[in-house]
Amino acid sequence: MISSNKKSNYAPKSTKKRKKVQKYIKNNEKRCEKYTFFDKNW
């Protein structure tokens, strides 16, 4: 039960992060380096 709860809590977080990153890229297309760095550590 605990592991399934962790999964359900983790999934929306990851999608939220992805959306945030995509938004960040759209707003700052020139800063692609920061996005790749973010993606590597993500």
PDB file with SEQRES, HELIX, SHEET and CRYST1 records, atoms N, CA, C and O in Angstrom:
SEQRES   1 A   42  MET ILE SER SER ASN LYS LYS SER ASN TYR ALA PRO LYS          
SEQRES   2 A   42  SER THR LYS LYS ARG LYS LYS VAL GLN LYS TYR ILE LYS          
SEQRES   3 A   42  ASN ASN GLU LYS ARG CYS GLU LYS TYR THR PHE PHE ASP          
SEQRES   4 A   42  LYS ASN TRP                                                  
HELIX    1 AA1 ILE A    2  ASN A   27  1                                  26    
HELIX    2 AA2 CYS A   32  ASN A   41  1                                  10    
CRYST1    1.000    1.000    1.000  90.00  90.00  90.00 P 1           1          
ATOM      1  N   MET A   1       0.827  -1.214   0.000  1.00  0.00           N  
ATOM      2  CA  MET A   1       0.000   0.000   0.000  1.00  0.00           C  
ATOM      3  C   MET A   1       0.863   1.267   0.000  1.00  0.00           C  
ATOM      4  O   MET A   1       0.579   2.225  -0.718  1.00  0.00           O  
ATOM      5  N   ILE A   2       1.889   1.253   0.793  1.00  0.00           N  
ATOM      6  CA  ILE A   2       2.726   2.456   0.895  1.00  0.00           C  
ATOM      7  C   ILE A   2       3.414   2.742  -0.447  1.00  0.00           C  
ATOM      8  O   ILE A   2       3.469   3.886  -0.898  1.00  0.00           O  
ATOM      9  N   SER A   3       3.938   1.676  -1.077  1.00  0.00           N  
ATOM     10  CA  SER A   3       4.657   1.873  -2.336  1.00  0.00           C  
ATOM     11  C   SER A   3       3.711   2.429  -3.407  1.00  0.00           C  
ATOM     12  O   SER A   3       4.090   3.320  -4.167  1.00  0.00           O  
ATOM     13  N   SER A   4       2.479   1.902  -3.467  1.00  0.00           N  
ATOM     14  CA  SER A   4       1.518   2.383  -4.460  1.00  0.00           C  
ATOM     15  C   SER A   4       1.176   3.861  -4.195  1.00  0.00           C  
ATOM     16  O   SER A   4       1.007   4.648  -5.126  1.00  0.00           O  
ATOM     17  N   ASN A   5       1.077   4.214  -2.916  1.00  0.00           N  
ATOM     18  CA  ASN A   5       0.804   5.609  -2.571  1.00  0.00           C  
ATOM     19  C   ASN A   5       1.950   6.510  -3.029  1.00  0.00           C  
ATOM     20  O   ASN A   5       1.737   7.603  -3.555  1.00  0.00           O  
ATOM     21  N   LYS A   6       3.164   6.023  -2.816  1.00  0.00           N  
ATOM     22  CA  LYS A   6       4.338   6.790  -3.235  1.00  0.00           C  
ATOM     23  C   LYS A   6       4.297   7.015  -4.743  1.00  0.00           C  
ATOM     24  O   LYS A   6       4.564   8.113  -5.230  1.00  0.00           O  
ATOM     25  N   LYS A   7       3.956   5.954  -5.470  1.00  0.00           N  
ATOM     26  CA  LYS A   7       3.903   6.057  -6.928  1.00  0.00           C  
ATOM     27  C   LYS A   7       2.879   7.110  -7.358  1.00  0.00           C  
ATOM     28  O   LYS A   7       3.174   7.971  -8.187  1.00  0.00           O  
ATOM     29  N   SER A   8       1.681   7.032  -6.792  1.00  0.00           N  
ATOM     30  CA  SER A   8       0.614   7.951  -7.187  1.00  0.00           C  
ATOM     31  C   SER A   8       0.989   9.395  -6.825  1.00  0.00           C  
ATOM     32  O   SER A   8       0.615  10.333  -7.528  1.00  0.00           O  
ATOM     33  N   ASN A   9       1.733   9.563  -5.720  1.00  0.00           N  
ATOM     34  CA  ASN A   9       2.144  10.912  -5.335  1.00  0.00           C  
ATOM     35  C   ASN A   9       3.281  11.414  -6.213  1.00  0.00           C  
ATOM     36  O   ASN A   9       3.424  12.613  -6.451  1.00  0.00           O  
ATOM     37  N   TYR A  10       4.091  10.462  -6.692  1.00  0.00           N  
ATOM     38  CA  TYR A  10       5.270  10.842  -7.468  1.00  0.00           C  
ATOM     39  C   TYR A  10       4.903  11.195  -8.909  1.00  0.00           C  
ATOM     40  O   TYR A  10       5.480  12.110  -9.496  1.00  0.00           O  
ATOM     41  N   ALA A  11       3.940  10.466  -9.472  1.00  0.00           N  
ATOM     42  CA  ALA A  11       3.596  10.662 -10.883  1.00  0.00           C  
ATOM     43  C   ALA A  11       3.171  12.101 -11.199  1.00  0.00           C  
ATOM     44  O   ALA A  11       3.753  12.712 -12.095  1.00  0.00           O  
ATOM     45  N   PRO A  12       2.183  12.662 -10.501  1.00  0.00           N  
ATOM     46  CA  PRO A  12       1.750  14.025 -10.818  1.00  0.00           C  
ATOM     47  C   PRO A  12       2.876  15.041 -10.616  1.00  0.00           C  
ATOM     48  O   PRO A  12       2.953  16.043 -11.327  1.00  0.00           O  
ATOM     49  N   LYS A  13       3.746  14.773  -9.642  1.00  0.00           N  
ATOM     50  CA  LYS A  13       4.867  15.684  -9.407  1.00  0.00           C  
ATOM     51  C   LYS A  13       5.767  15.753 -10.630  1.00  0.00           C  
ATOM     52  O   LYS A  13       6.166  16.835 -11.060  1.00  0.00           O  
ATOM     53  N   SER A  14       6.085  14.583 -11.189  1.00  0.00           N  
ATOM     54  CA  SER A  14       6.992  14.532 -12.333  1.00  0.00           C  
ATOM     55  C   SER A  14       6.370  15.252 -13.536  1.00  0.00           C  
ATOM     56  O   SER A  14       7.055  15.993 -14.240  1.00  0.00           O  
ATOM     57  N   THR A  15       5.072  15.030 -13.768  1.00  0.00           N  
ATOM     58  CA  THR A  15       4.415  15.685 -14.902  1.00  0.00           C  
ATOM     59  C   THR A  15       4.400  17.198 -14.679  1.00  0.00           C  
ATOM     60  O   THR A  15       4.583  17.972 -15.618  1.00  0.00           O  
ATOM     61  N   LYS A  16       4.180  17.608 -13.437  1.00  0.00           N  
ATOM     62  CA  LYS A  16       4.180  19.038 -13.133  1.00  0.00           C  
ATOM     63  C   LYS A  16       5.541  19.630 -13.420  1.00  0.00           C  
ATOM     64  O   LYS A  16       5.650  20.715 -13.992  1.00  0.00           O  
ATOM     65  N   LYS A  17       6.578  18.915 -13.021  1.00  0.00           N  
ATOM     66  CA  LYS A  17       7.944  19.391 -13.247  1.00  0.00           C  
ATOM     67  C   LYS A  17       8.202  19.515 -14.748  1.00  0.00           C  
ATOM     68  O   LYS A  17       8.780  20.497 -15.214  1.00  0.00           O  
ATOM     69  N   ARG A  18       7.764  18.501 -15.492  1.00  0.00           N  
ATOM     70  CA  ARG A  18       7.982  18.508 -16.935  1.00  0.00           C  
ATOM     71  C   ARG A  18       7.297  19.722 -17.565  1.00  0.00           C  
ATOM     72  O   ARG A  18       7.885  20.418 -18.393  1.00  0.00           O  
ATOM     73  N   LYS A  19       6.051  19.966 -17.163  1.00  0.00           N  
ATOM     74  CA  LYS A  19       5.298  21.106 -17.703  1.00  0.00           C  
ATOM     75  C   LYS A  19       6.022  22.402 -17.365  1.00  0.00           C  
ATOM     76  O   LYS A  19       6.117  23.307 -18.195  1.00  0.00           O  
ATOM     77  N   LYS A  20       6.534  22.485 -16.135  1.00  0.00           N  
ATOM     78  CA  LYS A  20       7.240  23.686 -15.706  1.00  0.00           C  
ATOM     79  C   LYS A  20       8.471  23.904 -16.574  1.00  0.00           C  
ATOM     80  O   LYS A  20       8.750  25.022 -17.007  1.00  0.00           O  
ATOM     81  N   VAL A  21       9.201  22.825 -16.822  1.00  0.00           N  
ATOM     82  CA  VAL A  21      10.412  22.922 -17.630  1.00  0.00           C  
ATOM     83  C   VAL A  21      10.074  23.346 -19.052  1.00  0.00           C  
ATOM     84  O   VAL A  21      10.745  24.201 -19.630  1.00  0.00           O  
ATOM     85  N   GLN A  22       9.025  22.742 -19.613  1.00  0.00           N  
ATOM     86  CA  GLN A  22       8.613  23.106 -20.975  1.00  0.00           C  
ATOM     87  C   GLN A  22       8.241  24.579 -21.040  1.00  0.00           C  
ATOM     88  O   GLN A  22       8.593  25.272 -21.994  1.00  0.00           O  
ATOM     89  N   LYS A  23       7.530  25.055 -20.026  1.00  0.00           N  
ATOM     90  CA  LYS A  23       7.139  26.455 -19.981  1.00  0.00           C  
ATOM     91  C   LYS A  23       8.389  27.334 -19.907  1.00  0.00           C  
ATOM     92  O   LYS A  23       8.479  28.373 -20.560  1.00  0.00           O  
ATOM     93  N   TYR A  24       9.349  26.886 -19.094  1.00  0.00           N  
ATOM     94  CA  TYR A  24      10.601  27.622 -18.922  1.00  0.00           C  
ATOM     95  C   TYR A  24      11.343  27.730 -20.253  1.00  0.00           C  
ATOM     96  O   TYR A  24      11.911  28.773 -20.577  1.00  0.00           O  
ATOM     97  N   ILE A  25      11.329  26.635 -21.021  1.00  0.00           N  
ATOM     98  CA  ILE A  25      12.003  26.648 -22.317  1.00  0.00           C  
ATOM     99  C   ILE A  25      11.303  27.613 -23.270  1.00  0.00           C  
ATOM    100  O   ILE A  25      11.949  28.394 -23.968  1.00  0.00           O  
ATOM    101  N   LYS A  26       9.989  27.547 -23.287  1.00  0.00           N  
ATOM    102  CA  LYS A  26       9.237  28.435 -24.186  1.00  0.00           C  
ATOM    103  C   LYS A  26       9.526  29.887 -23.854  1.00  0.00           C  
ATOM    104  O   LYS A  26       9.635  30.722 -24.751  1.00  0.00           O  
ATOM    105  N   ASN A  27       9.650  30.191 -22.572  1.00  0.00           N  
ATOM    106  CA  ASN A  27       9.909  31.574 -22.175  1.00  0.00           C  
ATOM    107  C   ASN A  27      11.361  31.963 -22.409  1.00  0.00           C  
ATOM    108  O   ASN A  27      11.651  33.127 -22.685  1.00  0.00           O  
ATOM    109  N   ASN A  28      12.281  31.001 -22.301  1.00  0.00           N  
ATOM    110  CA  ASN A  28      13.709  31.292 -22.482  1.00  0.00           C  
ATOM    111  C   ASN A  28      14.333  30.276 -23.425  1.00  0.00           C  
ATOM    112  O   ASN A  28      15.035  29.362 -22.993  1.00  0.00           O  
ATOM    113  N   GLU A  29      14.071  30.443 -24.715  1.00  0.00           N  
ATOM    114  CA  GLU A  29      14.596  29.485 -25.687  1.00  0.00           C  
ATOM    115  C   GLU A  29      16.110  29.583 -25.791  1.00  0.00           C  
ATOM    116  O   GLU A  29      16.773  28.621 -26.179  1.00  0.00           O  
ATOM    117  N   LYS A  30      16.653  30.732 -25.449  1.00  0.00           N  
ATOM    118  CA  LYS A  30      18.103  30.910 -25.566  1.00  0.00           C  
ATOM    119  C   LYS A  30      18.851  30.151 -24.475  1.00  0.00           C  
ATOM    120  O   LYS A  30      20.044  29.881 -24.609  1.00  0.00           O  
ATOM    121  N   ARG A  31      18.145  29.805 -23.388  1.00  0.00           N  
ATOM    122  CA  ARG A  31      18.819  29.134 -22.268  1.00  0.00           C  
ATOM    123  C   ARG A  31      18.597  27.627 -22.341  1.00  0.00           C  
ATOM    124  O   ARG A  31      18.085  27.029 -21.395  1.00  0.00           O  
ATOM    125  N   CYS A  32      18.970  27.023 -23.436  1.00  0.00           N  
ATOM    126  CA  CYS A  32      18.797  25.573 -23.603  1.00  0.00           C  
ATOM    127  C   CYS A  32      19.762  24.817 -22.687  1.00  0.00           C  
ATOM    128  O   CYS A  32      19.464  23.703 -22.257  1.00  0.00           O  
ATOM    129  N   GLU A  33      20.887  25.404 -22.394  1.00  0.00           N  
ATOM    130  CA  GLU A  33      21.880  24.733 -21.552  1.00  0.00           C  
ATOM    131  C   GLU A  33      21.289  24.431 -20.175  1.00  0.00           C  
ATOM    132  O   GLU A  33      21.489  23.346 -19.631  1.00  0.00           O  
ATOM    133  N   LYS A  34      20.570  25.385 -19.627  1.00  0.00           N  
ATOM    134  CA  LYS A  34      19.979  25.192 -18.303  1.00  0.00           C  
ATOM    135  C   LYS A  34      18.979  24.047 -18.339  1.00  0.00           C  
ATOM    136  O   LYS A  34      18.892  23.276 -17.384  1.00  0.00           O  
ATOM    137  N   TYR A  35      18.230  23.925 -19.414  1.00  0.00           N  
ATOM    138  CA  TYR A  35      17.233  22.864 -19.505  1.00  0.00           C  
ATOM    139  C   TYR A  35      17.904  21.501 -19.543  1.00  0.00           C  
ATOM    140  O   TYR A  35      17.461  20.577 -18.861  1.00  0.00           O  
ATOM    141  N   THR A  36      18.968  21.361 -20.331  1.00  0.00           N  
ATOM    142  CA  THR A  36      19.652  20.067 -20.409  1.00  0.00           C  
ATOM    143  C   THR A  36      20.233  19.717 -19.048  1.00  0.00           C  
ATOM    144  O   THR A  36      20.189  18.559 -18.633  1.00  0.00           O  
ATOM    145  N   PHE A  37      20.771  20.697 -18.360  1.00  0.00           N  
ATOM    146  CA  PHE A  37      21.314  20.478 -17.007  1.00  0.00           C  
ATOM    147  C   PHE A  37      20.208  20.008 -16.077  1.00  0.00           C  
ATOM    148  O   PHE A  37      20.390  19.071 -15.300  1.00  0.00           O  
ATOM    149  N   PHE A  38      19.064  20.664 -16.164  1.00  0.00           N  
ATOM    150  CA  PHE A  38      17.904  20.302 -15.342  1.00  0.00           C  
ATOM    151  C   PHE A  38      17.484  18.859 -15.646  1.00  0.00           C  
ATOM    152  O   PHE A  38      17.227  18.068 -14.738  1.00  0.00           O  
ATOM    153  N   ASP A  39      17.421  18.540 -16.922  1.00  0.00           N  
ATOM    154  CA  ASP A  39      16.964  17.216 -17.343  1.00  0.00           C  
ATOM    155  C   ASP A  39      17.915  16.135 -16.843  1.00  0.00           C  
ATOM    156  O   ASP A  39      17.477  15.063 -16.426  1.00  0.00           O  
ATOM    157  N   LYS A  40      19.226  16.418 -16.884  1.00  0.00           N  
ATOM    158  CA  LYS A  40      20.213  15.424 -16.447  1.00  0.00           C  
ATOM    159  C   LYS A  40      20.054  15.124 -14.955  1.00  0.00           C  
ATOM    160  O   LYS A  40      20.109  13.966 -14.543  1.00  0.00           O  
ATOM    161  N   ASN A  41      19.862  16.144 -14.169  1.00  0.00           N  
ATOM    162  CA  ASN A  41      19.747  15.953 -12.722  1.00  0.00           C  
ATOM    163  C   ASN A  41      18.350  15.512 -12.312  1.00  0.00           C  
ATOM    164  O   ASN A  41      18.139  15.073 -11.182  1.00  0.00           O  
ATOM    165  N   TRP A  42      17.407  15.629 -13.221  1.00  0.00           N  
ATOM    166  CA  TRP A  42      16.045  15.253 -12.920  1.00  0.00           C  
ATOM    167  C   TRP A  42      15.918  13.741 -12.996  1.00  0.00           C  
ATOM    168  O   TRP A  42      14.834  13.201 -12.773  1.00  0.00           O  
TER     169      TRP A  42                                                      
END                                                                             
